[in-house]
Amino acid sequence: MTARIIDGKAHAAALRAELKATAENLAKRGIHAGLAVIVVGDNPASRTYVRNKVRACEEVGVLSQLHEFPADVTQEALLASVRDLNADPRIDGILVQLPLPPHLDEARILAAVAPEKDVDGFHVQSAGALLIGAPRFVPCTPAGIMYLLEKEGIPIAGRHAVVLGRSNIVGKPMALLLLQNDATVTICHSKTPDPAIHTRSADILVAAVGRLNLVGAGMVKPGACVIDVGTNRTPDGKLRGDVDFDPVAEVAGSITPVPGGVGPMTVAMLVANALRAASLRRKD
Ligand code: GUN
């Protein structure tokens, strides 16, 4: 069997086109959504992500502001910037690009973002809302994956979904979203003795660990939907996921490539969240 390739780039382009119409409708009501992106230091991956986010905003018609800080910025200066943006009426969404340098207290900085502007869905209020099944802002990568599953007609209810990885920004919210859609969900992590025991029965397998070629063909149930969140560099500098693509594509029913799978959806979902923040905040 050769898997169907899930074209995240095409799905994201279609979503951005819809979002452009949403932004135009908001503009007719005098609402011009604004997103502030905070980036610290010069991590090349972060710079690339941020550039893509700003570009997607421009395409859709969301105003974006880039706030760049040197790697040695103080916690106080960063918190002051977040507070200014919280109070700025032109800004509907605030995103702090992660990871932050180790001297900064990531949890405190994320907690400083006003929950109504938390377009990344990383604030504890957003996480709690998702946990109880009343989501406000859903983290962009898992939200983008749910969008792909829906558009691709992948059944979720009653199926076994296995999530590899338990990060706050992907693994945990991913598992919650699959659970809310009535999947039976297993989360595997670094202390799981034998993840393959679980992955081999997964109808939906989400790999979000950050380890090149972690998922081999022997770990995949024939016909499964395999979603690859990994972004790893090969020794010769190529961007590749957590899934050993060619052999796994021989077994899976459908699969997302890296690049061109989940990544573009994350960016499009951020723009969707920014527009949602704008319409929620200025409903009155
Ligand atoms: N770093 C890796 N992924 C993300 C993301 O979705 N949002 C932010 N803010 N930082 C990230």
Short mmCIF file of C-alpha atoms and ligand atoms in Angstrom, two decimals:
data_model
loop_
_atom_site.label_atom_id
_atom_site.label_comp_id
_atom_site.label_asym_id
_atom_site.label_seq_id
_atom_site.Cartn_x
_atom_site.Cartn_y
_atom_site.Cartn_z
CA MET A 1 0.00 0.00 0.00
CA THR A 2 1.17 3.53 -0.67
CA ALA A 3 -0.24 6.21 1.59
CA ARG A 4 -2.19 9.22 0.43
CA ILE A 5 -0.06 12.31 1.06
CA ILE A 6 -1.90 14.93 3.10
CA ASP A 7 -0.99 18.24 1.49
CA GLY A 8 -0.84 20.65 4.41
CA LYS A 9 0.45 23.42 2.20
CA ALA A 10 -2.66 23.27 0.00
CA HIS A 11 -5.04 23.00 2.97
CA ALA A 12 -3.35 25.97 4.62
CA ALA A 13 -3.60 28.06 1.44
CA ALA A 14 -7.32 27.28 1.21
CA LEU A 15 -7.80 28.23 4.86
CA ARG A 16 -5.89 31.50 4.38
CA ALA A 17 -8.17 32.36 1.46
CA GLU A 18 -11.21 31.84 3.71
CA LEU A 19 -9.57 33.88 6.45
CA LYS A 20 -8.97 36.71 4.00
CA ALA A 21 -12.72 36.91 3.40
CA THR A 22 -13.27 36.89 7.19
CA ALA A 23 -10.75 39.71 7.61
CA GLU A 24 -12.50 41.72 4.88
CA ASN A 25 -15.86 41.27 6.59
CA LEU A 26 -14.38 42.41 9.90
CA ALA A 27 -12.83 45.41 8.15
CA LYS A 28 -16.28 46.41 6.89
CA ARG A 29 -17.32 46.60 10.55
CA GLY A 30 -14.29 48.76 11.29
CA ILE A 31 -12.35 45.92 12.93
CA HIS A 32 -8.73 45.53 11.81
CA ALA A 33 -7.22 42.59 13.62
CA GLY A 34 -3.72 43.13 14.99
CA LEU A 35 -1.17 40.53 16.07
CA ALA A 36 2.01 41.25 18.04
CA VAL A 37 4.84 38.72 17.78
CA ILE A 38 7.59 38.76 20.40
CA VAL A 39 10.83 37.06 19.51
CA VAL A 40 13.93 36.88 21.70
CA GLY A 41 17.44 36.19 20.45
CA ASP A 42 18.45 34.91 17.05
CA ASN A 43 17.46 31.23 17.05
CA PRO A 44 17.32 30.60 13.27
CA ALA A 45 14.31 28.23 13.51
CA SER A 46 12.36 30.77 15.56
CA ARG A 47 13.25 33.50 13.07
CA THR A 48 11.93 31.38 10.20
CA TYR A 49 8.69 30.56 12.01
CA VAL A 50 8.16 34.19 12.92
CA ARG A 51 8.82 35.32 9.34
CA ASN A 52 6.22 32.83 8.09
CA LYS A 53 3.70 34.03 10.66
CA VAL A 54 4.18 37.69 9.72
CA ARG A 55 3.91 36.84 6.01
CA ALA A 56 0.66 34.89 6.53
CA CYS A 57 -0.81 37.84 8.44
CA GLU A 58 0.07 40.17 5.56
CA GLU A 59 -1.54 37.83 3.03
CA VAL A 60 -4.78 37.57 4.98
CA GLY A 61 -4.98 41.23 5.97
CA VAL A 62 -4.13 41.00 9.66
CA LEU A 63 -1.85 43.76 10.92
CA SER A 64 1.28 42.36 12.49
CA GLN A 65 3.94 43.92 14.67
CA LEU A 66 7.28 42.26 15.25
CA HIS A 67 8.88 42.97 18.63
CA GLU A 68 12.47 41.77 18.63
CA PHE A 69 14.63 41.54 21.74
CA PRO A 70 18.28 40.59 22.21
CA ALA A 71 19.03 37.18 23.74
CA ASP A 72 20.06 38.86 27.03
CA VAL A 73 16.83 40.83 27.50
CA THR A 74 15.75 40.94 31.13
CA GLN A 75 12.63 39.29 32.43
CA GLU A 76 11.37 42.70 33.56
CA ALA A 77 11.80 44.28 30.12
CA LEU A 78 9.97 41.41 28.44
CA LEU A 79 7.14 41.49 30.99
CA ALA A 80 6.83 45.25 30.51
CA SER A 81 6.51 44.73 26.75
CA VAL A 82 3.78 42.11 27.23
CA ARG A 83 1.90 44.42 29.57
CA ASP A 84 2.11 47.30 27.08
CA LEU A 85 0.70 45.04 24.37
CA ASN A 86 -2.06 43.84 26.72
CA ALA A 87 -3.14 47.46 27.07
CA ASP A 88 -2.77 48.38 23.39
CA PRO A 89 -6.23 48.57 21.78
CA ARG A 90 -4.79 47.95 18.30
CA ILE A 91 -3.50 44.55 19.33
CA ASP A 92 -5.89 41.59 19.50
CA GLY A 93 -3.38 38.77 19.77
CA ILE A 94 0.02 38.39 21.43
CA LEU A 95 2.43 35.59 20.64
CA VAL A 96 5.69 34.92 22.45
CA GLN A 97 7.81 32.72 20.21
CA LEU A 98 9.24 29.74 22.11
CA PRO A 99 11.71 28.56 23.20
CA LEU A 100 12.94 31.50 25.27
CA PRO A 101 16.55 31.71 26.49
CA PRO A 102 17.01 29.76 29.76
CA HIS A 103 17.43 32.83 32.00
CA LEU A 104 13.81 33.82 31.29
CA ASP A 105 10.89 32.33 33.22
CA GLU A 106 8.74 31.06 30.37
CA ALA A 107 5.74 30.21 32.55
CA ARG A 108 5.66 33.70 34.07
CA ILE A 109 5.92 35.39 30.71
CA LEU A 110 3.16 33.29 29.17
CA ALA A 111 1.00 33.92 32.24
CA ALA A 112 1.41 37.68 31.71
CA VAL A 113 -0.35 37.56 28.33
CA ALA A 114 -3.96 38.72 28.69
CA PRO A 115 -6.11 35.57 28.24
CA GLU A 116 -8.33 37.33 25.70
CA LYS A 117 -5.21 38.00 23.57
CA ASP A 118 -3.69 34.52 24.03
CA VAL A 119 -3.80 33.46 20.37
CA ASP A 120 -1.24 30.69 20.96
CA GLY A 121 -3.48 29.11 23.60
CA PHE A 122 -0.55 28.72 26.02
CA HIS A 123 -1.99 30.63 29.00
CA VAL A 124 -3.18 28.42 31.89
CA GLN A 125 -6.70 29.78 31.39
CA SER A 126 -6.70 28.64 27.77
CA ALA A 127 -5.23 25.26 28.75
CA GLY A 128 -7.84 24.84 31.51
CA ALA A 129 -10.67 25.79 29.16
CA LEU A 130 -9.49 23.15 26.70
CA LEU A 131 -9.22 20.56 29.48
CA ILE A 132 -12.86 20.99 30.52
CA GLY A 133 -14.05 20.90 26.92
CA ALA A 134 -14.87 24.61 26.55
CA PRO A 135 -11.92 25.78 24.48
CA ARG A 136 -11.25 29.47 23.93
CA PHE A 137 -7.98 29.54 22.02
CA VAL A 138 -6.61 26.16 20.99
CA PRO A 139 -2.82 25.83 20.43
CA CYS A 140 -2.21 26.26 16.72
CA THR A 141 -0.43 23.00 15.87
CA PRO A 142 -3.03 20.63 17.36
CA ALA A 143 -5.82 22.85 15.99
CA GLY A 144 -4.23 22.61 12.54
CA ILE A 145 -4.00 18.83 12.83
CA MET A 146 -7.69 18.56 13.75
CA TYR A 147 -8.46 20.69 10.71
CA LEU A 148 -6.46 18.33 8.48
CA LEU A 149 -8.16 15.23 9.93
CA GLU A 150 -11.57 16.75 9.33
CA LYS A 151 -10.85 17.93 5.78
CA GLU A 152 -9.29 14.60 4.89
CA GLY A 153 -12.31 12.71 6.22
CA ILE A 154 -10.29 10.70 8.75
CA PRO A 155 -12.70 9.11 11.24
CA ILE A 156 -11.85 9.86 14.88
CA ALA A 157 -14.76 8.72 17.07
CA GLY A 158 -14.17 5.25 18.47
CA ARG A 159 -10.72 5.02 16.89
CA HIS A 160 -7.44 4.50 18.72
CA ALA A 161 -5.27 7.60 18.59
CA VAL A 162 -1.70 7.50 19.86
CA VAL A 163 0.20 10.71 20.55
CA LEU A 164 3.98 10.46 20.87
CA GLY A 165 5.12 13.36 23.06
CA ARG A 166 3.56 15.21 25.98
CA SER A 167 4.54 18.84 25.53
CA ASN A 168 2.20 21.60 26.63
CA ILE A 169 2.14 23.08 23.15
CA VAL A 170 1.48 19.94 21.09
CA GLY A 171 1.21 16.53 22.80
CA LYS A 172 -1.15 17.32 25.68
CA PRO A 173 -3.58 19.59 23.79
CA MET A 174 -3.51 17.16 20.85
CA ALA A 175 -4.55 14.30 23.12
CA LEU A 176 -7.35 16.41 24.62
CA LEU A 177 -8.73 17.39 21.22
CA LEU A 178 -8.73 13.78 20.03
CA LEU A 179 -10.43 12.75 23.28
CA GLN A 180 -13.08 15.44 22.82
CA ASN A 181 -13.74 13.96 19.42
CA ASP A 182 -14.34 10.57 21.03
CA ALA A 183 -11.09 8.82 20.17
CA THR A 184 -9.56 6.37 22.62
CA VAL A 185 -6.30 8.15 23.32
CA THR A 186 -2.89 6.88 24.41
CA ILE A 187 -0.02 9.26 25.16
CA CYS A 188 3.50 7.83 24.93
CA HIS A 189 6.54 9.68 26.24
CA SER A 190 10.18 9.27 27.11
CA LYS A 191 9.40 6.90 30.00
CA THR A 192 7.04 4.65 28.03
CA PRO A 193 8.94 1.31 27.95
CA ASP A 194 7.83 0.15 24.51
CA PRO A 195 5.88 2.75 22.50
CA ALA A 196 5.58 0.39 19.52
CA ILE A 197 3.16 -1.82 21.49
CA HIS A 198 0.78 1.12 21.45
CA THR A 199 1.56 2.67 18.07
CA ARG A 200 1.01 -0.63 16.24
CA SER A 201 -2.68 -0.48 17.14
CA ALA A 202 -3.09 3.24 16.38
CA ASP A 203 -5.61 4.27 13.72
CA ILE A 204 -4.26 7.80 14.10
CA LEU A 205 -0.62 8.27 15.07
CA VAL A 206 0.68 11.74 15.91
CA ALA A 207 4.46 12.00 16.29
CA ALA A 208 5.50 15.11 18.22
CA VAL A 209 8.80 14.23 19.87
CA GLY A 210 11.48 15.98 17.84
CA ARG A 211 13.61 12.96 16.99
CA LEU A 212 14.57 12.21 13.39
CA ASN A 213 13.14 8.92 12.05
CA LEU A 214 11.73 7.91 15.45
CA VAL A 215 8.75 6.22 13.82
CA GLY A 216 9.65 3.34 11.53
CA ALA A 217 7.37 1.21 9.37
CA GLY A 218 7.29 -1.55 12.02
CA MET A 219 5.56 0.83 14.44
CA VAL A 220 2.64 1.64 12.15
CA LYS A 221 -0.65 -0.19 11.69
CA PRO A 222 -1.42 -0.83 8.01
CA GLY A 223 -3.81 1.86 6.76
CA ALA A 224 -3.25 4.22 9.70
CA CYS A 225 -3.25 8.01 9.41
CA VAL A 226 0.23 9.23 10.38
CA ILE A 227 0.69 12.88 11.36
CA ASP A 228 4.27 14.10 11.65
CA VAL A 229 4.85 17.19 13.81
CA GLY A 230 8.64 16.80 14.01
CA THR A 231 10.97 19.40 12.54
CA ASN A 232 14.47 17.97 12.57
CA ARG A 233 17.55 18.67 10.49
CA THR A 234 19.33 15.80 8.79
CA PRO A 235 23.15 15.80 8.90
CA ASP A 236 23.09 17.37 5.43
CA GLY A 237 20.76 20.15 6.57
CA LYS A 238 17.42 18.93 5.18
CA LEU A 239 14.21 19.48 7.16
CA ARG A 240 12.63 16.13 8.11
CA GLY A 241 10.07 14.91 10.62
CA ASP A 242 9.92 12.27 13.33
CA VAL A 243 8.61 9.72 10.84
CA ASP A 244 10.83 7.72 8.50
CA PHE A 245 8.73 8.87 5.58
CA ASP A 246 9.40 6.50 2.66
CA PRO A 247 9.03 3.16 4.47
CA VAL A 248 6.13 4.39 6.61
CA ALA A 249 4.30 5.67 3.50
CA GLU A 250 4.34 2.06 2.25
CA VAL A 251 2.32 0.97 5.29
CA ALA A 252 0.15 3.95 6.27
CA GLY A 253 -3.15 4.90 4.69
CA SER A 254 -2.39 8.61 4.78
CA ILE A 255 0.58 10.65 5.96
CA THR A 256 1.71 14.26 6.34
CA PRO A 257 5.07 15.15 4.80
CA VAL A 258 7.76 17.34 6.38
CA PRO A 259 8.03 20.00 5.11
CA GLY A 260 4.60 20.84 3.73
CA GLY A 261 2.38 19.00 6.22
CA VAL A 262 1.59 20.28 9.68
CA GLY A 263 3.87 23.36 9.63
CA PRO A 264 1.82 25.52 7.23
CA MET A 265 -1.35 24.63 9.16
CA THR A 266 0.16 25.90 12.42
CA VAL A 267 0.75 29.28 10.80
CA ALA A 268 -2.73 29.47 9.24
CA MET A 269 -4.35 28.56 12.56
CA LEU A 270 -2.50 31.37 14.27
CA VAL A 271 -4.06 33.84 11.84
CA ALA A 272 -7.46 32.20 12.44
CA ASN A 273 -6.99 32.65 16.19
CA ALA A 274 -6.00 36.31 15.73
CA LEU A 275 -9.16 37.00 13.74
CA ARG A 276 -11.20 35.16 16.36
CA ALA A 277 -9.59 37.23 19.11
CA ALA A 278 -10.45 40.41 17.22
CA SER A 279 -14.08 39.49 16.72
CA LEU A 280 -14.52 38.22 20.30
CA ARG A 281 -12.83 41.22 21.86
CA ARG A 282 -14.71 43.80 19.85
CA LYS A 283 -18.10 42.12 19.70
CA ASP A 284 -19.67 45.05 21.56
N1 GUN B 1 7.68 27.27 19.14
C1 GUN B 1 7.39 26.13 18.48
N2 GUN B 1 6.10 26.09 18.13
C2 GUN B 1 5.54 27.23 18.58
C3 GUN B 1 4.22 27.76 18.50
O1 GUN B 1 3.27 27.18 17.97
N3 GUN B 1 4.06 28.98 19.08
C4 GUN B 1 5.08 29.64 19.70
N4 GUN B 1 4.80 30.81 20.28
N5 GUN B 1 6.30 29.16 19.79
C5 GUN B 1 6.53 27.96 19.22
#
